Short mmCIF file of C-alpha atoms in Angstrom, two decimals:
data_model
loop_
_atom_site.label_atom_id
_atom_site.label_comp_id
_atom_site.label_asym_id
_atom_site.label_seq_id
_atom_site.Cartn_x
_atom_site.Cartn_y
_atom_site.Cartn_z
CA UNK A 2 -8.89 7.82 22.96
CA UNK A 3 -8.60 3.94 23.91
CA UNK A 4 -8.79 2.37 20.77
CA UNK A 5 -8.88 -1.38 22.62
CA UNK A 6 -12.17 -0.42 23.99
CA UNK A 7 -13.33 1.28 20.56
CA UNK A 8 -12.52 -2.52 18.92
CA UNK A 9 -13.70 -4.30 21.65
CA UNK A 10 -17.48 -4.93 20.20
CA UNK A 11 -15.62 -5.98 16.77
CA UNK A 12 -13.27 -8.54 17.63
CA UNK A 13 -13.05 -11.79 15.62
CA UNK A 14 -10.41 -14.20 16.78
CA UNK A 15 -10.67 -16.06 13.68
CA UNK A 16 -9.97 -13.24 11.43
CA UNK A 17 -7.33 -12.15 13.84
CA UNK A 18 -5.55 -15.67 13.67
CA UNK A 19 -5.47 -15.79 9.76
CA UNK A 20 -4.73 -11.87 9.17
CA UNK A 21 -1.00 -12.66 12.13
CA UNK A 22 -0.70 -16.05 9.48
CA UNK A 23 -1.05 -13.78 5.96
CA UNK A 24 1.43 -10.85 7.26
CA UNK A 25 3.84 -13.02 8.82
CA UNK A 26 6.08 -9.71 9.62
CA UNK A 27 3.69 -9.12 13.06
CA UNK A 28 4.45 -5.77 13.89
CA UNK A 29 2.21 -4.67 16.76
CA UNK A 30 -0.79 -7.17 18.86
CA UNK A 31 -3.59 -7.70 16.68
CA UNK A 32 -7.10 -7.43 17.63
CA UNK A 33 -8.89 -8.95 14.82
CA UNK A 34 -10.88 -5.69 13.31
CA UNK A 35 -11.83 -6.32 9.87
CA UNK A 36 -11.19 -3.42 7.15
CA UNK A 37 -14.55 -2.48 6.54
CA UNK A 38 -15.60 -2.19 10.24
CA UNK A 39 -12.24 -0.20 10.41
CA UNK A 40 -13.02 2.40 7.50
CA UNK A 41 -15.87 2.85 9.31
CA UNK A 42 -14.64 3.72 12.41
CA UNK A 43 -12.14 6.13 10.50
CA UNK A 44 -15.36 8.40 9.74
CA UNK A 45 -16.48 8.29 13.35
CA UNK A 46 -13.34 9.56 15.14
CA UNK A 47 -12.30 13.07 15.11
CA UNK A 48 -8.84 12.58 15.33
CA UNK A 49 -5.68 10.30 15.04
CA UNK A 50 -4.36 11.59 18.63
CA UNK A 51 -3.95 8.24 20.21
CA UNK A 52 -1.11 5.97 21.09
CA UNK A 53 -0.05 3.54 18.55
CA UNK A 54 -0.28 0.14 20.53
CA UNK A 55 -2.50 -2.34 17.94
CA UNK A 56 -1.80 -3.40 14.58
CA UNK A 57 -5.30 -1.90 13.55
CA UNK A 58 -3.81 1.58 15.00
CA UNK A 59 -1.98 2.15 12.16
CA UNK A 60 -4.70 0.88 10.05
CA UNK A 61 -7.68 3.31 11.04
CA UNK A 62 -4.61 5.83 10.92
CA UNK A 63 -4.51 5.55 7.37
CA UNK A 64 -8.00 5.26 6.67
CA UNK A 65 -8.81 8.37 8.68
CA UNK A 66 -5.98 10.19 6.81
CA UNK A 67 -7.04 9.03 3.40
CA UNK A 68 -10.19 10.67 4.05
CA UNK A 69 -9.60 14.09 5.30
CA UNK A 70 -10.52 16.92 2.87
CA UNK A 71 -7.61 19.26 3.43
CA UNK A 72 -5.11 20.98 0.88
CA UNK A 73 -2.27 18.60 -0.27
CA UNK A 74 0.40 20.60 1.23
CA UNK A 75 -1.51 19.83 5.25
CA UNK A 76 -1.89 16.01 3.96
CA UNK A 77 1.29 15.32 3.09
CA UNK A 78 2.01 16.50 6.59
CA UNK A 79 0.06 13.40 7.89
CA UNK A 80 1.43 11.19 5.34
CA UNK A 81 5.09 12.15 6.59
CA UNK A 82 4.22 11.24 10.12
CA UNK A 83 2.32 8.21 9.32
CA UNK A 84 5.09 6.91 7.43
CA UNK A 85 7.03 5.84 10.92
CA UNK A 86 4.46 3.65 11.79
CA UNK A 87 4.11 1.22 8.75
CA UNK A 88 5.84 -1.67 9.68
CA UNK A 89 3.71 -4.32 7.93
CA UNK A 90 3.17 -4.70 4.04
CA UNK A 91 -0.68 -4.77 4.42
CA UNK A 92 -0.55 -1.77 6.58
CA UNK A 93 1.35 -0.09 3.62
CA UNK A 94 -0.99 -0.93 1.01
CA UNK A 95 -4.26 0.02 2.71
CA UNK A 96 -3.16 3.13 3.21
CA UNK A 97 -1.46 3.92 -0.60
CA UNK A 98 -4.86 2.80 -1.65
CA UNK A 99 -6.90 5.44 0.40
CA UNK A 100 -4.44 8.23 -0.82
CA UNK A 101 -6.57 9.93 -4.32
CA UNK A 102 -5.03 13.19 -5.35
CA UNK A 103 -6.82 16.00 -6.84
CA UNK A 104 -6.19 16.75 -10.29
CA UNK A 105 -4.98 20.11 -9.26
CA UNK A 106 -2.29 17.79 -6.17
CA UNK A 107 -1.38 15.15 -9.32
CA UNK A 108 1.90 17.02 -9.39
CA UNK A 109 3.00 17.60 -5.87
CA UNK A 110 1.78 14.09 -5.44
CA UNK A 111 4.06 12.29 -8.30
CA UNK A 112 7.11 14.37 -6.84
CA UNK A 113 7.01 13.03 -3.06
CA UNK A 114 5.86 9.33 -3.95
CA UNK A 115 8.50 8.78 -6.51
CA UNK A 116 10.75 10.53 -3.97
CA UNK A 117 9.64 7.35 -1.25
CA UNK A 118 10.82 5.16 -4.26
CA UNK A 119 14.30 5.95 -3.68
CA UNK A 120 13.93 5.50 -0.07
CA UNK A 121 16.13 3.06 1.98
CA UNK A 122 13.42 2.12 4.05
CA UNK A 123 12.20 -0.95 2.80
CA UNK A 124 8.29 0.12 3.42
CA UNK A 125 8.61 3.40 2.72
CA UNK A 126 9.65 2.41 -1.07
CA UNK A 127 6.93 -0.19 -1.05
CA UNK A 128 4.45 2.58 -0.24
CA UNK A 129 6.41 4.98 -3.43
CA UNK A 130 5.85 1.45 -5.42
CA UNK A 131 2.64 0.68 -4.21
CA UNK A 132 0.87 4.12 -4.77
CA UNK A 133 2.33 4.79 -8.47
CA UNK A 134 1.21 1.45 -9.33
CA UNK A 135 -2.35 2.41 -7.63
CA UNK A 136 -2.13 5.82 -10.01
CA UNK A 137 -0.79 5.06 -12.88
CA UNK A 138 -3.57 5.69 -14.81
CA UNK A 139 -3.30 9.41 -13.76
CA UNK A 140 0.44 9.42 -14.70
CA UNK A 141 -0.01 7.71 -18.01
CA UNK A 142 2.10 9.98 -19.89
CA UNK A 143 4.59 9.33 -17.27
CA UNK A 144 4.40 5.54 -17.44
CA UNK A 145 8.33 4.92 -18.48
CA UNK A 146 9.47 7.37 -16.26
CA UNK A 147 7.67 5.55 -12.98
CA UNK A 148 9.09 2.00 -14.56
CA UNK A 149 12.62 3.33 -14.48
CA UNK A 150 11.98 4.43 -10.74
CA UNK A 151 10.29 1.03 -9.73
CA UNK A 152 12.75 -1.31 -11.75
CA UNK A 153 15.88 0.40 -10.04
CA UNK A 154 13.96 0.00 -6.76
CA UNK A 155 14.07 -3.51 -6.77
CA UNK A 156 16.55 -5.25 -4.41
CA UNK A 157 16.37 -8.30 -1.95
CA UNK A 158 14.11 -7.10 0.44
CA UNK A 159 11.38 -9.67 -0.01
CA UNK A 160 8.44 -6.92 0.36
CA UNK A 161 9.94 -4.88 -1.97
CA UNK A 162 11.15 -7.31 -4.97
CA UNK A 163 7.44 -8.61 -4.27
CA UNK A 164 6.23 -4.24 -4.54
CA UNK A 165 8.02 -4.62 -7.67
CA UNK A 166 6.52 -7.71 -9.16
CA UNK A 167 2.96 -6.47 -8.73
CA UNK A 168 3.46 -3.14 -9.89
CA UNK A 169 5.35 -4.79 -13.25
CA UNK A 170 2.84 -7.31 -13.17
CA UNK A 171 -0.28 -4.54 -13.21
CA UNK A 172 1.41 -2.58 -15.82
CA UNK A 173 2.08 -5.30 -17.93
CA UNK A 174 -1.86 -6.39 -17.97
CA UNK A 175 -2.46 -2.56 -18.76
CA UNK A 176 0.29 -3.06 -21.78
CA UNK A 177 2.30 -5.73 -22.37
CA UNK A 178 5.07 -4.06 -24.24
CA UNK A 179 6.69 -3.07 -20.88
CA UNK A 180 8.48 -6.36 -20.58
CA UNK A 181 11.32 -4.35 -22.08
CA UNK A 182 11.70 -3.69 -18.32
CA UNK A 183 11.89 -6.80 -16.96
CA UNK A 184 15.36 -7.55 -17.68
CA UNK A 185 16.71 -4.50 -15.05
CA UNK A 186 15.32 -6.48 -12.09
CA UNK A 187 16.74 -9.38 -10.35
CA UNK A 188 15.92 -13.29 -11.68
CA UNK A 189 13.83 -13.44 -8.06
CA UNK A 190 12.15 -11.25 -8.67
CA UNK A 191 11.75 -11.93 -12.36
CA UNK A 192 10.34 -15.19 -11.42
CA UNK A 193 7.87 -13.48 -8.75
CA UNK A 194 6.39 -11.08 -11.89
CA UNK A 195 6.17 -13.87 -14.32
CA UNK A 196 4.34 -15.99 -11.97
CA UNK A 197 1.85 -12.99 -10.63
CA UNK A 198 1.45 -12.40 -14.86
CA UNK A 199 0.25 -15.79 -15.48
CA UNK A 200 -1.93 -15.77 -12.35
CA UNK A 201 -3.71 -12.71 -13.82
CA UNK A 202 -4.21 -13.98 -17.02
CA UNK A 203 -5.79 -16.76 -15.84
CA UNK A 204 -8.05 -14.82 -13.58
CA UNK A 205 -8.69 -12.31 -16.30
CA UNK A 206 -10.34 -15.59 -18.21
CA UNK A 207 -11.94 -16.80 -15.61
CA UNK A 208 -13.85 -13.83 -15.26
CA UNK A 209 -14.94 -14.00 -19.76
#
């Protein structure tokens, strides 16, 4: 399949020009395919068989992933292989967002994501980060056990101390006795959590 000529009718240059500004880490040449259209185009493909060549490659990747009814076991497959092609934080978090275990996967899922956590790749642990932050509602009885994983995750990587300040920062506005964490990370990214904690607050009151 040539994806450039799937994109082709859905090319913004303006929304290509400010998504290259926002990620900053430019992995691959961007087309300027919005998410939406992109989703979209993940349910109209049959497969992911293409080269890799354009930053929204590895996006409609993801999204057709995220969306494939198959047993865990044959999706984690998938993940594994997609995993070489993240490169870019917002391709990381579009894709731990489509991933939604089954009750009946919760397990098998907690095991390999908490597994990326430890990774020395610095997107692969973003995605571990990103994903039990995304779930943590289905883990709740796991909640101090995914803390101690994300805390000792942090390190100076800038897109992971930043994984790590938005995952402290979400659980925090679920519960705000899990500050107790806050002093095993580093004073960076200490400062990166307390500021994305007082951003959310205010939203939160914005929105009363």
């Amino acid at each position: 399949m040539d994806t450039e000529t799937l994109y082709k009718p859905y090319i913004d240059t303006a929304y290509r020009d400010f998504s290259m500004k926002l990620t900053k880490n430019i992995d691959r040449p961007y087309m300027g395919v919005r998410l939406p259209i992109l989703r979209k185009l993940s349910k109209e493909i049959e497969d992911i068989d293409f080269p890799v060549v354009y930053h929204e490659d590895v996006l409609l990747r993801g999204f057709w992933i995220g969306r494939q009814k198959l047993p865990f076991n044959e999706k984690l497959k998938l993940i594994d292989d997609h995993i070489q092609y993240l490169e870019t934080w917002d391709e990381v978090d579009c894709f731990a967002s489509e991933i939604k275990p089954k009750p009946t996967e919760k397990d098998a899922a907690y095991s390999y994501f908490m597994n990326l956590i430890r990774s020395s790749n610095t997107m692969t642990r973003r995605l571990g980060i990103i994903f039990m932050m995304k779930q943590r509602k289905s883990y709740s009885d796991k909640t101090e056990e995914i803390l101690e994983a994300i805390t000792a995750a942090d390190n100076d990587e800038y897109y992971v101390s930043m994984a790590v300040a938005w995952a402290l920062t979400t659980f925090y506005m679920d519960d705000n006795s899990i500050d107790k964490w806050f002093n095993r990370i580093s004073q960076e990214t200490l400062k990166r959590t307390q500021q994305k904690i007082r951003d959310s607050i205010r939203e939160r009151k914005q929105r009363i």
